CSV table of N, CA and C in Angstrom, one decimal:
chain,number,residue,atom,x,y,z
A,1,UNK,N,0.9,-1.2,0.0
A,1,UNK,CA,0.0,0.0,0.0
A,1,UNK,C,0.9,1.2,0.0
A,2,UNK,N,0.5,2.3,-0.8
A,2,UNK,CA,1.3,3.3,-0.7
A,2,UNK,C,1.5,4.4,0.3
A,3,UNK,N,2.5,4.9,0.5
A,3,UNK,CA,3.0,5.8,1.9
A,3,UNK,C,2.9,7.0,1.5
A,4,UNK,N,1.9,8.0,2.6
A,4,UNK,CA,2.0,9.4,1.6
A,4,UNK,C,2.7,9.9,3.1
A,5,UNK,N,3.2,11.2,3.3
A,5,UNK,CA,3.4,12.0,4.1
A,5,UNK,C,2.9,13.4,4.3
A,6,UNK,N,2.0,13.6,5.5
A,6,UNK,CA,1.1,14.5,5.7
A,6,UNK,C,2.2,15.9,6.5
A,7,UNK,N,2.4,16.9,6.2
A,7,UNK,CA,3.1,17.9,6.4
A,7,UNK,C,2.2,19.0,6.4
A,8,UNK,N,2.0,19.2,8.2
A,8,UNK,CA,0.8,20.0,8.5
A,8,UNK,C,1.9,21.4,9.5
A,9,UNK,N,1.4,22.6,9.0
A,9,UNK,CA,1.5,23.8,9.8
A,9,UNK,C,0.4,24.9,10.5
A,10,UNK,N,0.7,24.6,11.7
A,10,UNK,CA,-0.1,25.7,12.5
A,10,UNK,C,-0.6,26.7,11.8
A,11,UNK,N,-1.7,27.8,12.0
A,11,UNK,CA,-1.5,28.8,11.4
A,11,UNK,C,-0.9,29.8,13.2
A,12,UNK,N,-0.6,30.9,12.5
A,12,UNK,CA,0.3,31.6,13.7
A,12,UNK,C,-0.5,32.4,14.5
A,13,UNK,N,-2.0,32.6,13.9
A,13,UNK,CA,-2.9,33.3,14.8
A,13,UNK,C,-3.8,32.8,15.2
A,14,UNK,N,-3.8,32.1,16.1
A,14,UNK,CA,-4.2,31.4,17.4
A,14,UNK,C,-4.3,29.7,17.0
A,15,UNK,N,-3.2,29.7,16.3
A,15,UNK,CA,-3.3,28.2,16.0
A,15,UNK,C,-3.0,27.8,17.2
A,16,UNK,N,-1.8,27.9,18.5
A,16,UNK,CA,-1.6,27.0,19.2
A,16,UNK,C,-2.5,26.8,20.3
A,17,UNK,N,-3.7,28.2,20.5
A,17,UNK,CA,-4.9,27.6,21.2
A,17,UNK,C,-5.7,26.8,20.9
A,18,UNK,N,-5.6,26.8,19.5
A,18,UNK,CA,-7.0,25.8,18.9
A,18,UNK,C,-5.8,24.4,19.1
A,19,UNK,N,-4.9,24.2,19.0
A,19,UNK,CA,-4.1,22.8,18.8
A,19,UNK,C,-4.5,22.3,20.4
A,20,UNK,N,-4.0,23.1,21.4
A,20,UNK,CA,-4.2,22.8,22.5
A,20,UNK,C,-5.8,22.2,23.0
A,21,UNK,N,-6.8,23.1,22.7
A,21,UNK,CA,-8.0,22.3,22.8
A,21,UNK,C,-8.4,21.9,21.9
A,22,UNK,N,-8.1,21.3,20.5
A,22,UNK,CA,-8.1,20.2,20.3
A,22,UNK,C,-7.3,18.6,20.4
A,23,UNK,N,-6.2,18.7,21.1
A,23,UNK,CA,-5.1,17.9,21.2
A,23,UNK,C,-5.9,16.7,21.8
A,24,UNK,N,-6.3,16.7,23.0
A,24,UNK,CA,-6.8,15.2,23.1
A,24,UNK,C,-7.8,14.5,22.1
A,25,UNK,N,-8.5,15.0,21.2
A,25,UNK,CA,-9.6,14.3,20.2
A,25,UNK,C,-8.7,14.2,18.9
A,26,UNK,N,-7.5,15.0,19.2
A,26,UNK,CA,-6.4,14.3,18.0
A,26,UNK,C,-6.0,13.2,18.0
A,27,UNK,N,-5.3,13.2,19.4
A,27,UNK,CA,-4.3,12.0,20.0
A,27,UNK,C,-5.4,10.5,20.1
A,28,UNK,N,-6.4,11.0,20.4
A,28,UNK,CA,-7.4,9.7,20.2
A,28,UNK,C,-7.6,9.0,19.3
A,29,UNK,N,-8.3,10.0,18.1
A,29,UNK,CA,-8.3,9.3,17.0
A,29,UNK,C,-6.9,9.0,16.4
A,30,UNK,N,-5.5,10.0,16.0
A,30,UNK,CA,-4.7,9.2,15.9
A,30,UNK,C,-4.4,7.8,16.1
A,31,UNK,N,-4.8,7.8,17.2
A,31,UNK,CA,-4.5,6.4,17.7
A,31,UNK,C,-5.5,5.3,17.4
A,32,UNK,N,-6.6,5.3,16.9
A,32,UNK,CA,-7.5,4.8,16.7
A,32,UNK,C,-7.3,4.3,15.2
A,33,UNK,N,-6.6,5.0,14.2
A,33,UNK,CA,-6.0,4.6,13.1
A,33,UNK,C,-5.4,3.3,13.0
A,34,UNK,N,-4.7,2.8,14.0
A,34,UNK,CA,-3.7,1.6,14.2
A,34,UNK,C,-2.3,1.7,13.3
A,35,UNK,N,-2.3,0.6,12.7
A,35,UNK,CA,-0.9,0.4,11.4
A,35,UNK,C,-0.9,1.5,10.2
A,36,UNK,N,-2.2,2.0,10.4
A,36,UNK,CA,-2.2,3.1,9.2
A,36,UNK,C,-1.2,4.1,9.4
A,37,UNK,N,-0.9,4.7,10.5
A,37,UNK,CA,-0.2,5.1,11.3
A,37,UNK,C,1.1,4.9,11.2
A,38,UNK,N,2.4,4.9,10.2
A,38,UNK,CA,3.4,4.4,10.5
A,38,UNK,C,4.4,5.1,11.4
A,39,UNK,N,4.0,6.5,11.3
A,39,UNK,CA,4.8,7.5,12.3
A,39,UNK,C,3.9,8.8,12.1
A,40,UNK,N,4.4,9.6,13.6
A,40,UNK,CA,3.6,11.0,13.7
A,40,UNK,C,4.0,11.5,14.8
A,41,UNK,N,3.7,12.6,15.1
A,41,UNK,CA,4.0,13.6,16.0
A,41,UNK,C,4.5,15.1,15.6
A,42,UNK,N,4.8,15.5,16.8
A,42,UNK,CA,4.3,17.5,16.2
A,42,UNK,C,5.9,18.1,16.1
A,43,UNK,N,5.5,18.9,14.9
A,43,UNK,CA,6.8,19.7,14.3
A,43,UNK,C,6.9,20.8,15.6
A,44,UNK,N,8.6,20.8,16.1
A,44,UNK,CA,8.6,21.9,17.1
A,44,UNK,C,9.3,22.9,16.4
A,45,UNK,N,9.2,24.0,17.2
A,45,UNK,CA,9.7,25.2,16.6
A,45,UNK,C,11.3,25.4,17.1
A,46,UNK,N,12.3,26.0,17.4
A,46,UNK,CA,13.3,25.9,17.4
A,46,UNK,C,14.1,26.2,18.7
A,47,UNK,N,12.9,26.8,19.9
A,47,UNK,CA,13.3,26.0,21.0
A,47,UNK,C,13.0,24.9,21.5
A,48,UNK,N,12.4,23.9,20.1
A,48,UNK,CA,12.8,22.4,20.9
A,48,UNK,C,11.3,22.0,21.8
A,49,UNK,N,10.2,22.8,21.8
A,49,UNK,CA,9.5,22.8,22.9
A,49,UNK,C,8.0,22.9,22.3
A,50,UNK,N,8.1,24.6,22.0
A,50,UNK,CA,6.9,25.0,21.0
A,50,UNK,C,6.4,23.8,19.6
A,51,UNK,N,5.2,23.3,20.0
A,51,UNK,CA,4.7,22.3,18.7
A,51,UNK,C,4.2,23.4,17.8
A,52,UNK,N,4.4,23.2,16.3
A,52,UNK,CA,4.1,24.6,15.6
A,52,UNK,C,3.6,23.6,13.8
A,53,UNK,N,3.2,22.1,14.6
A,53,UNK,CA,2.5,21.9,13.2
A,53,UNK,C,2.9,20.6,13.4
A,54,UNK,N,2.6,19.2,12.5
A,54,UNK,CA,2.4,18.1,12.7
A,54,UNK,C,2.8,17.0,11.6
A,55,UNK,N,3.0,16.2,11.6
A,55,UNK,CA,3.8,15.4,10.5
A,55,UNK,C,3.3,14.1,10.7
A,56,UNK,N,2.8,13.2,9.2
A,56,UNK,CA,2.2,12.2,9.8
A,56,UNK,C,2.9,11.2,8.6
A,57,UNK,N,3.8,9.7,8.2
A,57,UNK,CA,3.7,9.1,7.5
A,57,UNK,C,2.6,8.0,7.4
A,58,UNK,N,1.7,8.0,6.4
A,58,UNK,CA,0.4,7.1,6.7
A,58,UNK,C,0.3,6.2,5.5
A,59,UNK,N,0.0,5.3,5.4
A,59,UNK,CA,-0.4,4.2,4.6
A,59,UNK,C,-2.0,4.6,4.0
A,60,UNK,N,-2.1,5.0,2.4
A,60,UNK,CA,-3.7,5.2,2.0
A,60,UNK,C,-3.2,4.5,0.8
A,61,UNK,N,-4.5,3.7,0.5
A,61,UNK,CA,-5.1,3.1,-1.0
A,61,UNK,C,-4.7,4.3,-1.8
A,62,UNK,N,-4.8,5.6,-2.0
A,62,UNK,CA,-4.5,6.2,-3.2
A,62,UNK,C,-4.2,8.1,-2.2
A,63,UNK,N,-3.6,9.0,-3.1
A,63,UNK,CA,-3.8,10.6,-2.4
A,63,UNK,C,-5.0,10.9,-2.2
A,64,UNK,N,-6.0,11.1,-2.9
A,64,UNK,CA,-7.9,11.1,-2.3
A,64,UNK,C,-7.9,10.7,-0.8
A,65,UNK,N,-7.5,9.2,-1.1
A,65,UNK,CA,-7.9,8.6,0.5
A,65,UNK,C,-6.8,9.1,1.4
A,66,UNK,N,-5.6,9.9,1.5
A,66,UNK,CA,-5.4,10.0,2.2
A,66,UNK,C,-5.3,11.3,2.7
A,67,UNK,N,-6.0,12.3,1.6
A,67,UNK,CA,-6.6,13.5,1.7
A,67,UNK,C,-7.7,13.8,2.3
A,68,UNK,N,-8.6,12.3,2.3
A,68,UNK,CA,-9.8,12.3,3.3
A,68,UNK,C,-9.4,12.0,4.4
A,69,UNK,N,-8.8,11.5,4.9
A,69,UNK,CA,-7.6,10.7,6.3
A,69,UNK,C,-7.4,12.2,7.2
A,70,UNK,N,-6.9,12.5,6.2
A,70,UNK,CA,-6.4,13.9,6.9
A,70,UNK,C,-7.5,15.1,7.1
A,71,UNK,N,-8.6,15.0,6.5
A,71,UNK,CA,-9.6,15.9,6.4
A,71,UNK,C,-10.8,15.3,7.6
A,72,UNK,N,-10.4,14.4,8.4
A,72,UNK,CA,-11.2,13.8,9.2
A,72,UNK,C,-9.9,14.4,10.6
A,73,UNK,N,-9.1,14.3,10.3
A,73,UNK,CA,-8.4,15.2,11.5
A,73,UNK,C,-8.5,16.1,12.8
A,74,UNK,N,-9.6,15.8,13.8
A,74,UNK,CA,-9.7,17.1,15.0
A,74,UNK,C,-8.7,18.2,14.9
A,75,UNK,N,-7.7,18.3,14.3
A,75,UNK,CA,-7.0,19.1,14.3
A,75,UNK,C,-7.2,20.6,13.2
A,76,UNK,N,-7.5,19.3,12.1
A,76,UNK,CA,-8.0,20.1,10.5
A,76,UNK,C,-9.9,20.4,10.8
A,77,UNK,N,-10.5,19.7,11.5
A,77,UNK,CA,-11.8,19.8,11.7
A,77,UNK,C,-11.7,21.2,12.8
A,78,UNK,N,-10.9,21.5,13.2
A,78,UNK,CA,-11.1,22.9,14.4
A,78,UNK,C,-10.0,24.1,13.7
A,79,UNK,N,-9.6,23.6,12.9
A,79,UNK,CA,-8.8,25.1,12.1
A,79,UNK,C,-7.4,25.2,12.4
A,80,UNK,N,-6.7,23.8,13.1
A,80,UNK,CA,-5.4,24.5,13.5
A,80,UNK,C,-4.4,24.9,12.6
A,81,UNK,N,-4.6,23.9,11.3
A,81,UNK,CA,-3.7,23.9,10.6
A,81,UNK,C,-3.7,25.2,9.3
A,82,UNK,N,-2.9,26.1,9.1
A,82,UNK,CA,-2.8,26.9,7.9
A,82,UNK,C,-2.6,26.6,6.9
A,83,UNK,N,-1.5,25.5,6.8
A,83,UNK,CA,-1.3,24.9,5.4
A,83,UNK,C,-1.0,22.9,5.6
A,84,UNK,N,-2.0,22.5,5.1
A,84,UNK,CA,-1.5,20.9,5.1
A,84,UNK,C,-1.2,20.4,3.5
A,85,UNK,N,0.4,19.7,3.6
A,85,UNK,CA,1.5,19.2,2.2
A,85,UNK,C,0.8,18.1,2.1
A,86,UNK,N,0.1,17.4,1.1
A,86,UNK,CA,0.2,15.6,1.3
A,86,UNK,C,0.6,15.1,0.1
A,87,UNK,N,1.9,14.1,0.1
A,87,UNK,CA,2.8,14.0,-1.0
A,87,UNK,C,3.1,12.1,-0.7
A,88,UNK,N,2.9,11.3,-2.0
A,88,UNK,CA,3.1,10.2,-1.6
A,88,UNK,C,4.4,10.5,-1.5
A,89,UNK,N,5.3,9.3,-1.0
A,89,UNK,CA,6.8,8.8,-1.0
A,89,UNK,C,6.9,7.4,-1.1
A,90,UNK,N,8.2,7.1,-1.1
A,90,UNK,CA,9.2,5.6,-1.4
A,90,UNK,C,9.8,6.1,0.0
A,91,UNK,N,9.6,5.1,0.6
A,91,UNK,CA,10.8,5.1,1.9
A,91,UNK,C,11.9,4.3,1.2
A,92,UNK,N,12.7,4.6,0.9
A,92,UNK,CA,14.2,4.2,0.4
A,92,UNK,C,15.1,3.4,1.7
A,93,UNK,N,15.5,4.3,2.7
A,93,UNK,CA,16.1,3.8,3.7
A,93,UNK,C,15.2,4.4,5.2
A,94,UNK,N,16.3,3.0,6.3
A,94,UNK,CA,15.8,3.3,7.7
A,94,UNK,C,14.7,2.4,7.9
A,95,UNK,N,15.0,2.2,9.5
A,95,UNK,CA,14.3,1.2,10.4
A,95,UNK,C,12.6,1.1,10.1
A,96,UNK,N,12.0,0.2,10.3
A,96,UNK,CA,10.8,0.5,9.6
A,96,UNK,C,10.3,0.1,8.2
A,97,UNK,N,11.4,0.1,7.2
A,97,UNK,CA,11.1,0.5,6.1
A,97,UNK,C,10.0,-0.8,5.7
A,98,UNK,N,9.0,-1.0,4.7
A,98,UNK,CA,8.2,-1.8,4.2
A,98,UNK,C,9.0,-2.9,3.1
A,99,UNK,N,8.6,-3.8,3.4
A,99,UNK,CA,9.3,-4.9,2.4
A,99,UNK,C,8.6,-4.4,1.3
């Protein structure tokens, strides 16, 4: 199945309130995905600290479906994000990789 990568940014005016109350109906459903899920977690800003947007590698039947994947997002459903990338890939190298 093909690997796309979801490359999500906050917007800067008042994204990290809306991330914050929506964070737990994220982390839920993320999780509720299972194996679709091959990796994720939030882009920090450059003290290391600040989450300033989100990154997801996911497994979808085609870009549509994983356009809808992402469009079911509590995150994308409450406005956090300004701009969301979704670009299939080849994982080439590194742990994980898919036979």
């Amino acid at each position: 199945m093909p690997l796309f990568c979801l490359h999500c940014l906050d917007r800067q005016d008042g994204g990290a309130a809306l991330r914050a109350k929506a964070r737990p109906a994220h982390l839920e459903w993320a999780v509720s995905l299972g194996d679709v899920v091959r990796m994720a977690g939030p882009l920090l800003a450059d003290d290391g600290e600040t989450m300033v947007g989100s990154i997801f590698l996911v497994q979808a039947e085609s870009l549509a479906a994983a356009k809808a994947l992402s469009s079911q997002d509590p995150y994308t459903l409450a406005g956090v994000f300004e701009r969301v990338d979704i670009h299939e890939i080849r994982w080439s190298i590194g742990d994980g990789k898919p036979a």
